[in-house]
Short mmCIF file of C-alpha atoms in Angstrom, two decimals:
data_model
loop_
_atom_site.label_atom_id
_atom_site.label_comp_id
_atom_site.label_asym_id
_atom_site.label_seq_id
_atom_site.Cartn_x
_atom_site.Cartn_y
_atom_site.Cartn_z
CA UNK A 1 12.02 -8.59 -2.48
CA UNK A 2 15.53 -6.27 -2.08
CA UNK A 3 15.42 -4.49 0.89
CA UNK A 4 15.14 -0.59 0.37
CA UNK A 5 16.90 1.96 2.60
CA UNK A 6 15.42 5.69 2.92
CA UNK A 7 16.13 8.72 5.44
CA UNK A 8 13.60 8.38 8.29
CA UNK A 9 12.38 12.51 7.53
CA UNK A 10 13.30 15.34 5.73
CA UNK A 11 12.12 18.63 5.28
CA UNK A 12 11.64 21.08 2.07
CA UNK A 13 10.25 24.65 1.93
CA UNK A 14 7.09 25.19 0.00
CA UNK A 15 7.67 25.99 -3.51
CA UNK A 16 11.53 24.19 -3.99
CA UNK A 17 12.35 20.93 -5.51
CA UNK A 18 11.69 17.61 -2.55
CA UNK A 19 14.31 15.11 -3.79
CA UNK A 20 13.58 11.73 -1.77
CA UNK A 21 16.15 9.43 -2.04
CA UNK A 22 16.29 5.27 -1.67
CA UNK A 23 19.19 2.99 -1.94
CA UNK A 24 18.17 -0.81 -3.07
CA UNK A 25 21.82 -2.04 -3.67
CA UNK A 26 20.88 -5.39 -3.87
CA UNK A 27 17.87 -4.92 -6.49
CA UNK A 28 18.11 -7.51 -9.54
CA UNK A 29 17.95 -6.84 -13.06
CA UNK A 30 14.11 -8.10 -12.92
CA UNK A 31 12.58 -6.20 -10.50
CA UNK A 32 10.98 -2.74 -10.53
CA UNK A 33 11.09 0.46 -8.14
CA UNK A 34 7.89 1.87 -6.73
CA UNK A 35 7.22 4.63 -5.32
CA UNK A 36 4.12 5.10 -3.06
CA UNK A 37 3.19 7.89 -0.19
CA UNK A 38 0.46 7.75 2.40
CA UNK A 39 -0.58 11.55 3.65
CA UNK A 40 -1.67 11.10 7.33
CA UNK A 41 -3.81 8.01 7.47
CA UNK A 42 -5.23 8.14 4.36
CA UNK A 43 -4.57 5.04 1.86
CA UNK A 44 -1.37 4.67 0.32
CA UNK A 45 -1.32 6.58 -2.89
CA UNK A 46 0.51 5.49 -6.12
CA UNK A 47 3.21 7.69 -7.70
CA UNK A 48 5.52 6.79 -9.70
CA UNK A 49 7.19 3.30 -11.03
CA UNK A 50 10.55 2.23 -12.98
CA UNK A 51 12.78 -0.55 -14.38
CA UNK A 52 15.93 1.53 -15.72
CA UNK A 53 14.84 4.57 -17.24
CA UNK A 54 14.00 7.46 -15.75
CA UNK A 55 10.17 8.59 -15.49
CA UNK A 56 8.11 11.18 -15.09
CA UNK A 57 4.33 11.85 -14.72
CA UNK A 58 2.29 14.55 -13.46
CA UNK A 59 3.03 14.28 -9.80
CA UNK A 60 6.62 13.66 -10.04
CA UNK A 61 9.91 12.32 -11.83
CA UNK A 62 11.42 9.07 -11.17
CA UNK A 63 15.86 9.16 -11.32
CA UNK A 64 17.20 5.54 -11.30
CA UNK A 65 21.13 5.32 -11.44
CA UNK A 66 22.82 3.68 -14.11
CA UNK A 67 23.48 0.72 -11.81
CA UNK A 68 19.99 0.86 -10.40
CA UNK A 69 21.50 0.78 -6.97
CA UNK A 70 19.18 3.77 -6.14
CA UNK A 71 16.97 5.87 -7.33
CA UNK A 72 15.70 9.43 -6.25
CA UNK A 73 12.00 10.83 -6.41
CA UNK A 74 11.73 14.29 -7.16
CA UNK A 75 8.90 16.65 -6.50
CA UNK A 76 9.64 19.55 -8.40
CA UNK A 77 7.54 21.99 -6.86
CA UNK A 78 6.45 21.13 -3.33
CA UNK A 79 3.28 22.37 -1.78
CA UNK A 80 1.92 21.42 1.64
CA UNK A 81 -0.24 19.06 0.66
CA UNK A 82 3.40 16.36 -0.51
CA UNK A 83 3.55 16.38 3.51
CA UNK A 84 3.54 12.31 3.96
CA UNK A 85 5.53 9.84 4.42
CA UNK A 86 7.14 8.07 1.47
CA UNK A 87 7.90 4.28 0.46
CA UNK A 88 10.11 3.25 -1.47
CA UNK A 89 9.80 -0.30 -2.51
CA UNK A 90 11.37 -3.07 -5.38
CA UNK A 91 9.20 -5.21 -6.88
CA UNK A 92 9.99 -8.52 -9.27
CA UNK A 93 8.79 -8.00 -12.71
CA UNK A 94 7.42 -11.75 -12.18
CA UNK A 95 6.02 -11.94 -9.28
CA UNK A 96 4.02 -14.99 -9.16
CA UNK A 97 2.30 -15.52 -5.95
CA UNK A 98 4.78 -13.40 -4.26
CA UNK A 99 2.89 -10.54 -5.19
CA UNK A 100 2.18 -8.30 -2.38
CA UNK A 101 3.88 -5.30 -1.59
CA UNK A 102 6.11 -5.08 1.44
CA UNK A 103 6.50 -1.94 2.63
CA UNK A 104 9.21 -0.36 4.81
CA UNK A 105 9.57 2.56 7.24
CA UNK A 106 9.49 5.02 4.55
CA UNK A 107 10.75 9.18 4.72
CA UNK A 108 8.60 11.30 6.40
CA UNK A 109 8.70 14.67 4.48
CA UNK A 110 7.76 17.40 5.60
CA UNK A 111 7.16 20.74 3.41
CA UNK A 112 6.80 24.21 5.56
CA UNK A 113 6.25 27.71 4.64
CA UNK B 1 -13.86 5.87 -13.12
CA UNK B 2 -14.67 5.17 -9.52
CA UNK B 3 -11.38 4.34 -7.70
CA UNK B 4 -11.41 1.34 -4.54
CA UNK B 5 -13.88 1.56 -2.54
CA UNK B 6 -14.06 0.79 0.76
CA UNK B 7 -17.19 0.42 3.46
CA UNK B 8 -17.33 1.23 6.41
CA UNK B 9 -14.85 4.18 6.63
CA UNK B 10 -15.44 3.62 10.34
CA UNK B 11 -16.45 0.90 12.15
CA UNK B 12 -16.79 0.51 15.71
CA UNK B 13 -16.92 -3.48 17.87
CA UNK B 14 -17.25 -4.49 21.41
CA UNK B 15 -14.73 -7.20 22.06
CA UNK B 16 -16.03 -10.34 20.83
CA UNK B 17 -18.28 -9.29 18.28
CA UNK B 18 -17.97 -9.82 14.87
CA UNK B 19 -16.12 -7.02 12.14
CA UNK B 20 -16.74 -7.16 8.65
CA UNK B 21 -14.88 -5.12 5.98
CA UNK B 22 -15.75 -4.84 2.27
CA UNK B 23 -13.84 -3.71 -0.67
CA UNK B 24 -15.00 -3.22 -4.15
CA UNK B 25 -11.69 -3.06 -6.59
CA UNK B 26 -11.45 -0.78 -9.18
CA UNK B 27 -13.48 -1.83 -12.37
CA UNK B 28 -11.33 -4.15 -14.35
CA UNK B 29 -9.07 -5.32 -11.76
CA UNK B 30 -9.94 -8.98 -10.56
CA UNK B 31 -6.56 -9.10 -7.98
CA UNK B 32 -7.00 -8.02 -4.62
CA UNK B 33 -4.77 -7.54 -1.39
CA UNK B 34 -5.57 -6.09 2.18
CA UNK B 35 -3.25 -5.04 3.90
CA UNK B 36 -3.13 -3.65 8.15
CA UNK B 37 -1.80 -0.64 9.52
CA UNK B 38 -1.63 -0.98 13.43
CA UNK B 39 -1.27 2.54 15.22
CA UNK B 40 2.08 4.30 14.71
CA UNK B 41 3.33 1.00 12.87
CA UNK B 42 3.72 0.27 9.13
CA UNK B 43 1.66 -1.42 6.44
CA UNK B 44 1.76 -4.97 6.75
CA UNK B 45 0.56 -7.48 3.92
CA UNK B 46 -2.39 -9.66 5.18
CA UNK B 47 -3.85 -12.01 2.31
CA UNK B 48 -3.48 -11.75 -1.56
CA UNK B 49 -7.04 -12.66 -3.18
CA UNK B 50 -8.74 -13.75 -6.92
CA UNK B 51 -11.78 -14.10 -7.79
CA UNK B 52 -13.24 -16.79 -5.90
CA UNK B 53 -9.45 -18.13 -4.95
CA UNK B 54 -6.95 -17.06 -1.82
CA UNK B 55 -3.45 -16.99 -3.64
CA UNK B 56 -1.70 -15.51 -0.79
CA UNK B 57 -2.66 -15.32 3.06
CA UNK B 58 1.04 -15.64 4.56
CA UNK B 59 0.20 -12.06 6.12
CA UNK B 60 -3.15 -13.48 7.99
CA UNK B 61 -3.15 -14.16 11.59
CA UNK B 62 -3.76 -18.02 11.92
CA UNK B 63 -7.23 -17.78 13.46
CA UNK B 64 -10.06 -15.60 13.44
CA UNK B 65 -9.44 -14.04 10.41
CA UNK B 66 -10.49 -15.00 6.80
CA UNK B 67 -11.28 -13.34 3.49
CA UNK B 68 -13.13 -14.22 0.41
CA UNK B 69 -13.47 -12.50 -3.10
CA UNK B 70 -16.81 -14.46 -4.33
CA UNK B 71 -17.34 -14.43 -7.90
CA UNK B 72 -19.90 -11.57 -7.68
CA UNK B 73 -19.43 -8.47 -5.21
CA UNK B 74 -16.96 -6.78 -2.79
CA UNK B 75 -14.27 -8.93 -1.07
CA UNK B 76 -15.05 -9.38 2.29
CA UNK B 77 -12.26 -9.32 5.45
CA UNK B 78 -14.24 -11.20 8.41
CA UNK B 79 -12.34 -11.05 11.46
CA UNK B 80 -14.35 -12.72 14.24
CA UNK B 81 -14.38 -12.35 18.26
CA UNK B 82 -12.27 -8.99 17.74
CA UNK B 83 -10.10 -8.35 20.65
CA UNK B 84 -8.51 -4.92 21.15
CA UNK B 85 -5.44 -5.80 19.15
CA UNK B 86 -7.60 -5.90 16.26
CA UNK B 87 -7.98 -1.99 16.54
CA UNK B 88 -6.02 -0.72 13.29
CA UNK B 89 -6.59 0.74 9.57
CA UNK B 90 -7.74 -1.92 7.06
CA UNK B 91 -6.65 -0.99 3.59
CA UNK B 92 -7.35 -2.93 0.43
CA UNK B 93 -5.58 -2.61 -2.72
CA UNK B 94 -6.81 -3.91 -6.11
CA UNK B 95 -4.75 -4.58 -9.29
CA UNK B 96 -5.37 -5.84 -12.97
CA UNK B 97 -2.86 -8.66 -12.90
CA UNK B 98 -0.60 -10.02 -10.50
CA UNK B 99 3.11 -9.04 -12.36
CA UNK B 100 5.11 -6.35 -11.14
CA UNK B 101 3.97 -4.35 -14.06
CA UNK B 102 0.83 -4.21 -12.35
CA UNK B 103 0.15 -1.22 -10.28
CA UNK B 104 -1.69 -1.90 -7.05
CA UNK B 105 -3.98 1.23 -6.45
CA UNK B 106 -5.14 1.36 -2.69
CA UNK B 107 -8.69 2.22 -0.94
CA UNK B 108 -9.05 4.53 2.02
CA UNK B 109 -9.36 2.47 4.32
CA UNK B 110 -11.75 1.20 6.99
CA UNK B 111 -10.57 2.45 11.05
CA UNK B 112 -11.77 -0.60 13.01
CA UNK B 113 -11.84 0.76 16.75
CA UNK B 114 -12.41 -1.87 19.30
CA UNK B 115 -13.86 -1.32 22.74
#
C-alpha cells in the first residue's frame, strides 16, 4: 500500500469548516483513498472513500487533487463530537489477499468551543 | 440492520488463562479481519478470515494465537496462556468482498485486561 502522510493534530472551533489533509504522493492509478476516524477508543468508524472524484456523504466531503497526490477531508460544520483522531489510508482497487487495512498515525483533531 | 458485533466488550484474564473473543460480521458480509490496538499505539492488522478459510494471518503473533470463522457463527480470536502483553483493544472488521471497493465496517471492540 502507498504510504500516507497527515499532521500529527490540529484544532478547529465548534461550528467552522475541519479540513484534514493527507499527502499519498506515491498512490497508483488503482488504488483508492479512505478515510476512517476512531473517537477515543471506540472502533474505527468509516467515512468517506474515493478513486478520482471528489465525494461527499452525510458526514463529510472527500477533495482528491487532480494528480491524486493528496486529498483533503472536510467537515463542514464541526461539533465536539468530530474530536478523534483521523486515518488516512490508500487502498488497491484489487486487493487480492493483501486486503487488510494498514493504518498509520493518523491527525488528532481536536474541535473546542 | 445490526452493525458488528462484538462480545465481550470487556474481558478480564489472569496470566495464563485462556481469552476468547467473538465477532459476528454484519449480515451479508462473509470477509472478516481483526485487528489490535495496544495502549497509546496504533491499529495493527492481525489475521484476514473467510468463511471456514484463514486468507491472511501475516499480522498474528507466531504462537498462541489463532482464529477461525466456522461455517456457522461468530469468528472466534483464541489467544491462549495470555501474558500481560496481551492487554490491548481487539477490534474486528467485517466486509462483503475482499476488493478495495469493499468497505470494511469495524466492531467496538473487546478491552482484554490481563492481570
Amino acid at each position: 500500500d502507498a504510504k500516507t502522510t497527515q499532521p500529527p493534530s490540529m484544532d478547529c472551533a465548534e461550528g467552522r469548516a475541519a479540513n484534514l489533509p493527507c499527502n499519498h504522493s506515491t498512490i497508483s492509478g488503482n488504488e483508492y483513498v479512505y478515510w476512517y476516524r476512531q473517537i477515543h477508543s471506540q472502533g474505527p468508524q468509516y467515512i468517506i472513500h474515493g478513486l478520482k472524484n471528489n465525494e461527499t456523504n452525510e458526514m463529510a466531503s472527500l477533495i482528491i487533487t487532480e494528480d491524486r497526490k493528496s486529498s483533503t477531508l472536510i467537515l463542514p460544520h464541526a461539533t465536539l463530537r468530530d474530536t478523534a483522531v483521523y486515518y488516512c489510508i490508500v487502498r488497491p482497487i484489487n486487493t487480492g489477499t493483501a486486503s487488510k487495512l494498514t493504518f498509520g498515525t493518523g491527525t488528532r483533531l481536536q474541535v473546542t468551543l | 440492520n445490526a452493525g458488528v458485533m462484538q462480545n465481550p466488550r470487556h474481558l478480564v484474564r489472569r496470566r495464563g488463562q485462556e481469552a476468547r473473543l467473538r465477532c459476528s460480521p454484519m449480515k451479508g458480509h462473509s470477509h472478516v479481519y481483526w485487528y489490535r490496538q495496544l495502549p497509546e499505539e496504533g491499529l495493527k492488522f492481525m489475521v484476514y478470515l473467510q468463511k471456514e478459510n484463514i486468507i491472511d494471518e501475516s499480522g498474528m503473533p507466531k504462537e498462541r494465537f489463532s482464529a477461525e470463522f466456522p461455517k456457522e457463527g461468530p469468528s472466534i480470536l483464541r489467544i491462549q496462556q495470555v501474558v500481560r502483553g496481551d492487554s490491548a483493544a481487539y477490534f474486528c472488521a467485517s466486509s462483503p468482498g475482499a476488493s478495495g471497493i469493499d468497505t470494511q465496517y469495524f466492531g467496538p471492540g473487546t478491552r482484554l485486561t490481563v492481570l
